[in-house]
Amino acid sequence: MVTGIAVVLCATAGAAVAQDVITQRRDGMKNMGRQMEAIKAVTDARGDTRPLVERIDTMLALYTGLPALFPAGSGTGETRALPAIWSDRAGFEQMDATMVTQLGVLRAAAAAGDVAATTAAYGQVGATCVACHRTYRGPAR
Ligand code: HEC
């Protein structure tokens, strides 16, 4: 009986941990949307891209550690993560690595103050957001 209670408590704690990591990655992604809007405002205005480096570093911080925010068992709950994240782990990690590479290109362009190159790299980054969501993010449920 005592063992039964311990098992229930452990299962509940596991679910709580999964929900924490889900909240963390969803908040992180929401922040990515805000960073992208801010970058677009500058490229649209053909403004100074150099201060954008700080925003791009914030983005790099999330994507560098993204796979760790999708541990096994975090595919259920308040999440749109698709099972493919775990069944095609190599593909998911490759997609994330592409994002990190493209953010490196964006960072270099922004640091150089090159508006045209920043605009082009921004487009590539945006396309990878869409590509990953198409494959690994499901409808709201
Ligand atoms: C490697 C895959 C991947 C990449 C790259 C990626 N996303 Fe996501 N994104 C996801 C997944 C998976 C979810 C669903 C997370 C969940 O619900 O647990 C998500 C969710 C989101 C959400 C919804 C957050 C919420 O719950 O309200 C936003 C906004 C978002 N992403 C923005 C972006 C932006 C902007 C980019 C590009 C800069 C991007 N994402 C790149 C996989 C990715």
Short mmCIF file of N, CA and C and ligand atoms in Angstrom, two decimals:
data_model
loop_
_atom_site.label_atom_id
_atom_site.label_comp_id
_atom_site.label_asym_id
_atom_site.label_seq_id
_atom_site.Cartn_x
_atom_site.Cartn_y
_atom_site.Cartn_z
N MET A 1 0.84 -1.20 0.00
CA MET A 1 0.00 0.00 0.00
C MET A 1 0.88 1.25 0.00
N VAL A 2 1.88 1.24 0.90
CA VAL A 2 2.80 2.38 0.95
C VAL A 2 3.51 2.52 -0.40
N THR A 3 3.90 1.36 -0.96
CA THR A 3 4.57 1.38 -2.27
C THR A 3 3.64 1.99 -3.32
N GLY A 4 2.37 1.62 -3.26
CA GLY A 4 1.38 2.14 -4.22
C GLY A 4 1.32 3.65 -4.16
N ILE A 5 1.31 4.18 -2.96
CA ILE A 5 1.24 5.65 -2.80
C ILE A 5 2.51 6.30 -3.38
N ALA A 6 3.66 5.68 -3.09
CA ALA A 6 4.92 6.22 -3.60
C ALA A 6 4.90 6.27 -5.13
N VAL A 7 4.37 5.22 -5.76
CA VAL A 7 4.33 5.17 -7.22
C VAL A 7 3.44 6.31 -7.75
N VAL A 8 2.30 6.50 -7.10
CA VAL A 8 1.39 7.57 -7.53
C VAL A 8 2.06 8.93 -7.39
N LEU A 9 2.74 9.13 -6.27
CA LEU A 9 3.42 10.41 -6.04
C LEU A 9 4.50 10.65 -7.09
N CYS A 10 5.25 9.60 -7.40
CA CYS A 10 6.31 9.74 -8.40
C CYS A 10 5.72 10.08 -9.76
N ALA A 11 4.63 9.41 -10.13
CA ALA A 11 4.00 9.66 -11.43
C ALA A 11 3.53 11.11 -11.49
N THR A 12 2.97 11.60 -10.40
CA THR A 12 2.48 12.98 -10.36
C THR A 12 3.64 13.96 -10.49
N ALA A 13 4.72 13.68 -9.79
CA ALA A 13 5.91 14.55 -9.86
C ALA A 13 6.45 14.56 -11.28
N GLY A 14 6.48 13.41 -11.95
CA GLY A 14 6.96 13.31 -13.33
C GLY A 14 6.12 14.18 -14.26
N ALA A 15 4.81 14.13 -14.10
CA ALA A 15 3.92 14.94 -14.94
C ALA A 15 4.17 16.42 -14.69
N ALA A 16 4.40 16.79 -13.42
CA ALA A 16 4.64 18.20 -13.09
C ALA A 16 5.93 18.68 -13.73
N VAL A 17 6.97 17.84 -13.71
CA VAL A 17 8.24 18.21 -14.33
C VAL A 17 8.05 18.39 -15.83
N ALA A 18 7.29 17.48 -16.46
CA ALA A 18 7.04 17.58 -17.89
C ALA A 18 6.32 18.89 -18.20
N GLN A 19 5.34 19.26 -17.37
CA GLN A 19 4.60 20.49 -17.63
C GLN A 19 5.51 21.71 -17.45
N ASP A 20 6.43 21.66 -16.50
CA ASP A 20 7.39 22.76 -16.31
C ASP A 20 8.23 22.97 -17.57
N VAL A 21 8.74 21.88 -18.13
CA VAL A 21 9.61 22.01 -19.30
C VAL A 21 8.79 22.46 -20.51
N ILE A 22 7.53 22.04 -20.56
CA ILE A 22 6.64 22.49 -21.65
C ILE A 22 6.44 24.00 -21.54
N THR A 23 6.16 24.48 -20.33
CA THR A 23 5.96 25.92 -20.12
C THR A 23 7.22 26.68 -20.49
N GLN A 24 8.36 26.12 -20.10
CA GLN A 24 9.64 26.77 -20.37
C GLN A 24 9.88 26.90 -21.88
N ARG A 25 9.66 25.83 -22.63
CA ARG A 25 9.94 25.91 -24.07
C ARG A 25 8.90 26.77 -24.78
N ARG A 26 7.64 26.73 -24.30
CA ARG A 26 6.62 27.58 -24.94
C ARG A 26 6.90 29.06 -24.68
N ASP A 27 7.30 29.40 -23.47
CA ASP A 27 7.67 30.79 -23.16
C ASP A 27 8.88 31.21 -24.01
N GLY A 28 9.84 30.29 -24.12
CA GLY A 28 11.03 30.57 -24.94
C GLY A 28 10.65 30.85 -26.38
N MET A 29 9.76 30.04 -26.94
CA MET A 29 9.32 30.21 -28.33
C MET A 29 8.55 31.52 -28.51
N LYS A 30 7.71 31.86 -27.53
CA LYS A 30 6.97 33.14 -27.61
C LYS A 30 7.96 34.29 -27.68
N ASN A 31 9.01 34.19 -26.88
CA ASN A 31 10.05 35.22 -26.89
C ASN A 31 10.73 35.28 -28.26
N MET A 32 10.88 34.13 -28.93
CA MET A 32 11.49 34.12 -30.26
C MET A 32 10.64 34.92 -31.24
N GLY A 33 9.32 34.79 -31.11
CA GLY A 33 8.42 35.56 -31.97
C GLY A 33 8.63 37.06 -31.76
N ARG A 34 8.81 37.46 -30.51
CA ARG A 34 9.03 38.88 -30.20
C ARG A 34 10.37 39.36 -30.77
N GLN A 35 11.40 38.52 -30.66
CA GLN A 35 12.72 38.90 -31.20
C GLN A 35 12.65 39.08 -32.72
N MET A 36 11.94 38.16 -33.38
CA MET A 36 11.84 38.22 -34.84
C MET A 36 11.11 39.49 -35.27
N GLU A 37 10.06 39.87 -34.55
CA GLU A 37 9.33 41.11 -34.88
C GLU A 37 10.24 42.32 -34.74
N ALA A 38 11.03 42.32 -33.67
CA ALA A 38 11.92 43.46 -33.43
C ALA A 38 13.00 43.55 -34.52
N ILE A 39 13.49 42.41 -34.96
CA ILE A 39 14.52 42.40 -36.01
C ILE A 39 13.91 42.91 -37.32
N LYS A 40 12.70 42.44 -37.61
CA LYS A 40 12.03 42.85 -38.85
C LYS A 40 11.78 44.36 -38.86
N ALA A 41 11.43 44.91 -37.71
CA ALA A 41 11.17 46.36 -37.64
C ALA A 41 12.42 47.14 -38.07
N VAL A 42 13.58 46.64 -37.67
CA VAL A 42 14.83 47.34 -38.01
C VAL A 42 15.17 47.15 -39.49
N THR A 43 15.03 45.92 -40.01
CA THR A 43 15.38 45.72 -41.43
C THR A 43 14.38 46.46 -42.32
N ASP A 44 13.10 46.48 -41.95
CA ASP A 44 12.10 47.21 -42.74
C ASP A 44 12.45 48.70 -42.81
N ALA A 45 12.93 49.21 -41.69
CA ALA A 45 13.28 50.64 -41.62
C ALA A 45 14.69 50.91 -42.15
N ARG A 46 15.39 49.84 -42.56
CA ARG A 46 16.79 49.94 -42.98
C ARG A 46 17.62 50.67 -41.93
N GLY A 47 17.38 50.28 -40.68
CA GLY A 47 18.05 50.92 -39.54
C GLY A 47 19.39 50.29 -39.23
N ASP A 48 19.93 50.66 -38.09
CA ASP A 48 21.23 50.14 -37.64
C ASP A 48 21.02 48.71 -37.11
N THR A 49 21.63 47.75 -37.77
CA THR A 49 21.43 46.34 -37.39
C THR A 49 22.34 45.91 -36.23
N ARG A 50 23.35 46.69 -35.93
CA ARG A 50 24.35 46.23 -34.94
C ARG A 50 23.77 45.96 -33.55
N PRO A 51 22.83 46.79 -33.07
CA PRO A 51 22.24 46.48 -31.75
C PRO A 51 21.42 45.18 -31.74
N LEU A 52 21.14 44.64 -32.93
CA LEU A 52 20.35 43.40 -32.99
C LEU A 52 21.14 42.18 -32.52
N VAL A 53 22.45 42.32 -32.46
CA VAL A 53 23.29 41.18 -32.07
C VAL A 53 22.85 40.61 -30.72
N GLU A 54 22.48 41.49 -29.81
CA GLU A 54 22.05 41.04 -28.49
C GLU A 54 20.79 40.16 -28.59
N ARG A 55 19.86 40.56 -29.44
CA ARG A 55 18.63 39.76 -29.64
C ARG A 55 18.97 38.41 -30.27
N ILE A 56 19.88 38.43 -31.21
CA ILE A 56 20.24 37.19 -31.91
C ILE A 56 20.96 36.25 -30.93
N ASP A 57 21.72 36.81 -30.01
CA ASP A 57 22.36 35.98 -28.98
C ASP A 57 21.31 35.34 -28.07
N THR A 58 20.25 36.07 -27.78
CA THR A 58 19.15 35.51 -26.99
C THR A 58 18.52 34.33 -27.74
N MET A 59 18.38 34.49 -29.05
CA MET A 59 17.81 33.41 -29.86
C MET A 59 18.76 32.21 -29.90
N LEU A 60 20.05 32.49 -30.07
CA LEU A 60 21.03 31.40 -30.09
C LEU A 60 21.00 30.62 -28.78
N ALA A 61 20.80 31.33 -27.68
CA ALA A 61 20.78 30.64 -26.38
C ALA A 61 19.65 29.62 -26.34
N LEU A 62 18.48 29.97 -26.87
CA LEU A 62 17.36 29.02 -26.84
C LEU A 62 17.64 27.83 -27.76
N TYR A 63 18.03 28.11 -29.02
CA TYR A 63 18.15 27.02 -29.99
C TYR A 63 19.37 26.13 -29.71
N THR A 64 20.39 26.68 -29.09
CA THR A 64 21.54 25.85 -28.74
C THR A 64 21.12 24.77 -27.74
N GLY A 65 20.19 25.11 -26.87
CA GLY A 65 19.76 24.13 -25.86
C GLY A 65 18.38 23.54 -26.12
N LEU A 66 17.85 23.73 -27.33
CA LEU A 66 16.45 23.34 -27.57
C LEU A 66 16.15 21.85 -27.35
N PRO A 67 16.96 20.94 -27.88
CA PRO A 67 16.59 19.52 -27.71
C PRO A 67 16.39 19.12 -26.24
N ALA A 68 17.15 19.75 -25.33
CA ALA A 68 17.02 19.43 -23.89
C ALA A 68 15.66 19.84 -23.35
N LEU A 69 14.98 20.76 -24.04
CA LEU A 69 13.65 21.19 -23.59
C LEU A 69 12.56 20.26 -24.11
N PHE A 70 12.96 19.22 -24.86
CA PHE A 70 12.02 18.22 -25.35
C PHE A 70 12.43 16.83 -24.86
N PRO A 71 12.47 16.65 -23.52
CA PRO A 71 12.86 15.33 -23.00
C PRO A 71 11.75 14.30 -23.29
N ALA A 72 12.14 13.05 -23.28
CA ALA A 72 11.16 11.98 -23.45
C ALA A 72 10.07 12.15 -22.40
N GLY A 73 8.82 11.92 -22.78
CA GLY A 73 7.72 12.00 -21.83
C GLY A 73 7.09 13.38 -21.75
N SER A 74 7.60 14.35 -22.54
CA SER A 74 7.02 15.70 -22.50
C SER A 74 6.15 16.00 -23.73
N GLY A 75 5.63 14.93 -24.31
CA GLY A 75 4.80 15.09 -25.52
C GLY A 75 3.31 15.17 -25.25
N THR A 76 2.93 15.08 -23.99
CA THR A 76 1.51 15.18 -23.68
C THR A 76 1.30 16.30 -22.67
N GLY A 77 0.08 16.80 -22.59
CA GLY A 77 -0.21 17.95 -21.72
C GLY A 77 -0.52 19.15 -22.60
N GLU A 78 -0.23 20.33 -22.07
CA GLU A 78 -0.53 21.58 -22.79
C GLU A 78 0.56 21.86 -23.82
N THR A 79 0.62 21.00 -24.81
CA THR A 79 1.71 21.12 -25.79
C THR A 79 1.24 20.77 -27.19
N ARG A 80 1.88 21.41 -28.16
CA ARG A 80 1.61 21.10 -29.56
C ARG A 80 2.74 20.27 -30.17
N ALA A 81 3.68 19.85 -29.33
CA ALA A 81 4.80 19.04 -29.82
C ALA A 81 4.27 17.74 -30.42
N LEU A 82 4.72 17.41 -31.62
CA LEU A 82 4.27 16.18 -32.27
C LEU A 82 5.17 14.99 -31.88
N PRO A 83 4.62 13.77 -31.91
CA PRO A 83 5.41 12.57 -31.58
C PRO A 83 6.67 12.43 -32.45
N ALA A 84 6.66 13.04 -33.64
CA ALA A 84 7.83 12.95 -34.54
C ALA A 84 9.10 13.50 -33.88
N ILE A 85 8.95 14.40 -32.91
CA ILE A 85 10.13 14.94 -32.21
C ILE A 85 10.92 13.81 -31.56
N TRP A 86 10.22 12.78 -31.11
CA TRP A 86 10.89 11.67 -30.43
C TRP A 86 11.10 10.48 -31.37
N SER A 87 10.19 10.28 -32.33
CA SER A 87 10.35 9.13 -33.24
C SER A 87 11.39 9.45 -34.33
N ASP A 88 11.59 10.74 -34.62
CA ASP A 88 12.58 11.18 -35.61
C ASP A 88 13.51 12.18 -34.93
N ARG A 89 14.14 11.73 -33.86
CA ARG A 89 14.97 12.62 -33.05
C ARG A 89 16.11 13.23 -33.87
N ALA A 90 16.73 12.40 -34.73
CA ALA A 90 17.85 12.92 -35.53
C ALA A 90 17.38 14.05 -36.44
N GLY A 91 16.21 13.90 -37.02
CA GLY A 91 15.66 14.93 -37.91
C GLY A 91 15.38 16.22 -37.15
N PHE A 92 14.83 16.07 -35.95
CA PHE A 92 14.51 17.23 -35.12
C PHE A 92 15.79 17.97 -34.73
N GLU A 93 16.79 17.21 -34.34
CA GLU A 93 18.05 17.83 -33.93
C GLU A 93 18.76 18.48 -35.12
N GLN A 94 18.63 17.86 -36.29
CA GLN A 94 19.23 18.43 -37.51
C GLN A 94 18.55 19.77 -37.84
N MET A 95 17.24 19.80 -37.72
CA MET A 95 16.48 21.03 -37.99
C MET A 95 16.93 22.13 -37.03
N ASP A 96 17.10 21.77 -35.78
CA ASP A 96 17.55 22.74 -34.78
C ASP A 96 18.97 23.21 -35.08
N ALA A 97 19.83 22.29 -35.52
CA ALA A 97 21.21 22.65 -35.85
C ALA A 97 21.23 23.63 -37.03
N THR A 98 20.32 23.43 -37.99
CA THR A 98 20.19 24.35 -39.13
C THR A 98 19.83 25.74 -38.63
N MET A 99 18.90 25.77 -37.65
CA MET A 99 18.50 27.06 -37.08
C MET A 99 19.70 27.76 -36.45
N VAL A 100 20.51 27.02 -35.70
CA VAL A 100 21.68 27.61 -35.04
C VAL A 100 22.67 28.14 -36.09
N THR A 101 22.88 27.37 -37.16
CA THR A 101 23.79 27.81 -38.24
C THR A 101 23.29 29.11 -38.87
N GLN A 102 21.99 29.14 -39.17
CA GLN A 102 21.44 30.33 -39.83
C GLN A 102 21.46 31.55 -38.91
N LEU A 103 21.28 31.32 -37.62
CA LEU A 103 21.37 32.44 -36.68
C LEU A 103 22.80 32.97 -36.63
N GLY A 104 23.78 32.10 -36.82
CA GLY A 104 25.18 32.53 -36.89
C GLY A 104 25.40 33.45 -38.09
N VAL A 105 24.79 33.10 -39.22
CA VAL A 105 24.89 33.93 -40.42
C VAL A 105 24.21 35.29 -40.17
N LEU A 106 23.04 35.22 -39.55
CA LEU A 106 22.29 36.45 -39.24
C LEU A 106 23.09 37.34 -38.29
N ARG A 107 23.71 36.71 -37.31
CA ARG A 107 24.49 37.47 -36.32
C ARG A 107 25.65 38.20 -36.99
N ALA A 108 26.36 37.50 -37.89
CA ALA A 108 27.51 38.11 -38.57
C ALA A 108 27.06 39.29 -39.43
N ALA A 109 25.94 39.10 -40.13
CA ALA A 109 25.42 40.18 -41.00
C ALA A 109 25.02 41.39 -40.17
N ALA A 110 24.33 41.14 -39.05
CA ALA A 110 23.89 42.24 -38.19
C ALA A 110 25.08 42.96 -37.57
N ALA A 111 26.05 42.18 -37.11
CA ALA A 111 27.24 42.78 -36.47
C ALA A 111 28.01 43.64 -37.46
N ALA A 112 27.96 43.28 -38.75
CA ALA A 112 28.67 44.05 -39.78
C ALA A 112 27.88 45.29 -40.19
N GLY A 113 26.65 45.41 -39.70
CA GLY A 113 25.82 46.56 -40.07
C GLY A 113 25.33 46.48 -41.51
N ASP A 114 25.30 45.26 -42.06
CA ASP A 114 24.91 45.05 -43.46
C ASP A 114 23.40 44.75 -43.52
N VAL A 115 22.63 45.77 -43.88
CA VAL A 115 21.17 45.63 -43.86
C VAL A 115 20.69 44.59 -44.88
N ALA A 116 21.26 44.60 -46.08
CA ALA A 116 20.81 43.66 -47.11
C ALA A 116 21.08 42.22 -46.68
N ALA A 117 22.28 41.98 -46.17
CA ALA A 117 22.62 40.62 -45.73
C ALA A 117 21.78 40.21 -44.51
N THR A 118 21.50 41.16 -43.63
CA THR A 118 20.67 40.87 -42.46
C THR A 118 19.26 40.50 -42.90
N THR A 119 18.75 41.24 -43.87
CA THR A 119 17.40 40.97 -44.39
C THR A 119 17.34 39.57 -45.01
N ALA A 120 18.35 39.22 -45.78
CA ALA A 120 18.38 37.91 -46.44
C ALA A 120 18.48 36.80 -45.40
N ALA A 121 19.35 36.97 -44.42
CA ALA A 121 19.53 35.94 -43.39
C ALA A 121 18.28 35.81 -42.53
N TYR A 122 17.63 36.93 -42.30
CA TYR A 122 16.37 36.92 -41.53
C TYR A 122 15.33 36.05 -42.26
N GLY A 123 15.29 36.19 -43.58
CA GLY A 123 14.36 35.38 -44.37
C GLY A 123 14.65 33.89 -44.24
N GLN A 124 15.92 33.54 -44.23
CA GLN A 124 16.31 32.13 -44.07
C GLN A 124 15.91 31.60 -42.70
N VAL A 125 16.15 32.42 -41.68
CA VAL A 125 15.78 32.02 -40.31
C VAL A 125 14.26 31.79 -40.24
N GLY A 126 13.51 32.73 -40.79
CA GLY A 126 12.04 32.62 -40.76
C GLY A 126 11.56 31.35 -41.47
N ALA A 127 12.22 31.01 -42.57
CA ALA A 127 11.83 29.80 -43.31
C ALA A 127 12.08 28.54 -42.48
N THR A 128 13.12 28.58 -41.65
CA THR A 128 13.40 27.41 -40.81
C THR A 128 12.42 27.32 -39.65
N CYS A 129 11.98 28.46 -39.11
CA CYS A 129 10.90 28.43 -38.11
C CYS A 129 9.71 27.66 -38.70
N VAL A 130 9.33 28.08 -39.91
CA VAL A 130 8.15 27.50 -40.57
C VAL A 130 8.37 26.00 -40.85
N ALA A 131 9.57 25.67 -41.35
CA ALA A 131 9.86 24.27 -41.69
C ALA A 131 9.77 23.38 -40.45
N CYS A 132 10.33 23.84 -39.34
CA CYS A 132 10.28 23.01 -38.14
C CYS A 132 8.84 22.86 -37.64
N HIS A 133 8.11 23.95 -37.66
CA HIS A 133 6.72 23.88 -37.19
C HIS A 133 5.90 22.95 -38.07
N ARG A 134 6.15 22.97 -39.37
CA ARG A 134 5.39 22.13 -40.29
C ARG A 134 5.59 20.65 -39.97
N THR A 135 6.80 20.30 -39.57
CA THR A 135 7.12 18.89 -39.35
C THR A 135 6.92 18.44 -37.91
N TYR A 136 7.18 19.34 -36.96
CA TYR A 136 7.26 18.90 -35.55
C TYR A 136 6.25 19.56 -34.62
N ARG A 137 5.43 20.46 -35.15
CA ARG A 137 4.43 21.09 -34.29
C ARG A 137 3.05 20.81 -34.87
N GLY A 138 2.16 20.34 -34.02
CA GLY A 138 0.82 20.01 -34.46
C GLY A 138 -0.14 21.16 -34.19
N PRO A 139 -1.43 20.92 -34.50
CA PRO A 139 -2.44 21.93 -34.24
C PRO A 139 -2.64 22.12 -32.74
N ALA A 140 -3.18 23.25 -32.36
CA ALA A 140 -3.50 23.50 -30.94
C ALA A 140 -4.49 22.44 -30.48
N ARG A 141 -4.27 21.90 -29.30
CA ARG A 141 -5.20 20.90 -28.77
C ARG A 141 -5.42 21.16 -27.31
C1 HEC B 1 13.64 22.72 -34.28
C2 HEC B 1 12.24 23.04 -34.34
C3 HEC B 1 11.73 24.43 -34.16
C4 HEC B 1 12.30 25.59 -34.64
C5 HEC B 1 13.57 25.76 -35.46
C6 HEC B 1 11.40 26.65 -34.24
N1 HEC B 1 10.35 26.16 -33.52
FE1 HEC B 1 8.86 27.28 -32.69
N2 HEC B 1 8.04 25.58 -31.94
C7 HEC B 1 8.52 24.29 -32.12
C8 HEC B 1 7.68 23.36 -31.42
C9 HEC B 1 7.86 21.85 -31.39
C10 HEC B 1 6.66 24.11 -30.82
C11 HEC B 1 5.53 23.59 -29.91
C12 HEC B 1 6.02 23.59 -28.45
C13 HEC B 1 4.99 23.06 -27.48
O1 HEC B 1 3.77 23.35 -27.65
O2 HEC B 1 5.38 22.35 -26.53
C14 HEC B 1 6.92 25.51 -31.18
C15 HEC B 1 6.12 26.58 -30.77
C16 HEC B 1 6.30 27.90 -31.15
C17 HEC B 1 5.44 29.01 -30.77
C18 HEC B 1 4.17 28.91 -29.94
C19 HEC B 1 4.50 29.09 -28.46
C20 HEC B 1 3.23 28.96 -27.62
O3 HEC B 1 2.98 27.85 -27.10
O4 HEC B 1 2.51 29.97 -27.51
C21 HEC B 1 5.98 30.15 -31.32
C22 HEC B 1 5.45 31.57 -31.20
C23 HEC B 1 7.17 29.75 -32.02
N3 HEC B 1 7.34 28.38 -31.90
C24 HEC B 1 8.00 30.63 -32.70
C25 HEC B 1 9.15 30.23 -33.39
C26 HEC B 1 9.99 31.15 -34.13
C27 HEC B 1 9.75 32.65 -34.29
C28 HEC B 1 10.98 30.39 -34.67
C29 HEC B 1 12.13 30.81 -35.54
C30 HEC B 1 12.95 31.91 -35.08
C31 HEC B 1 10.77 29.02 -34.24
N4 HEC B 1 9.65 28.96 -33.48
C32 HEC B 1 11.62 27.97 -34.58
C33 HEC B 1 9.64 23.93 -32.84
C34 HEC B 1 10.51 24.81 -33.46
#
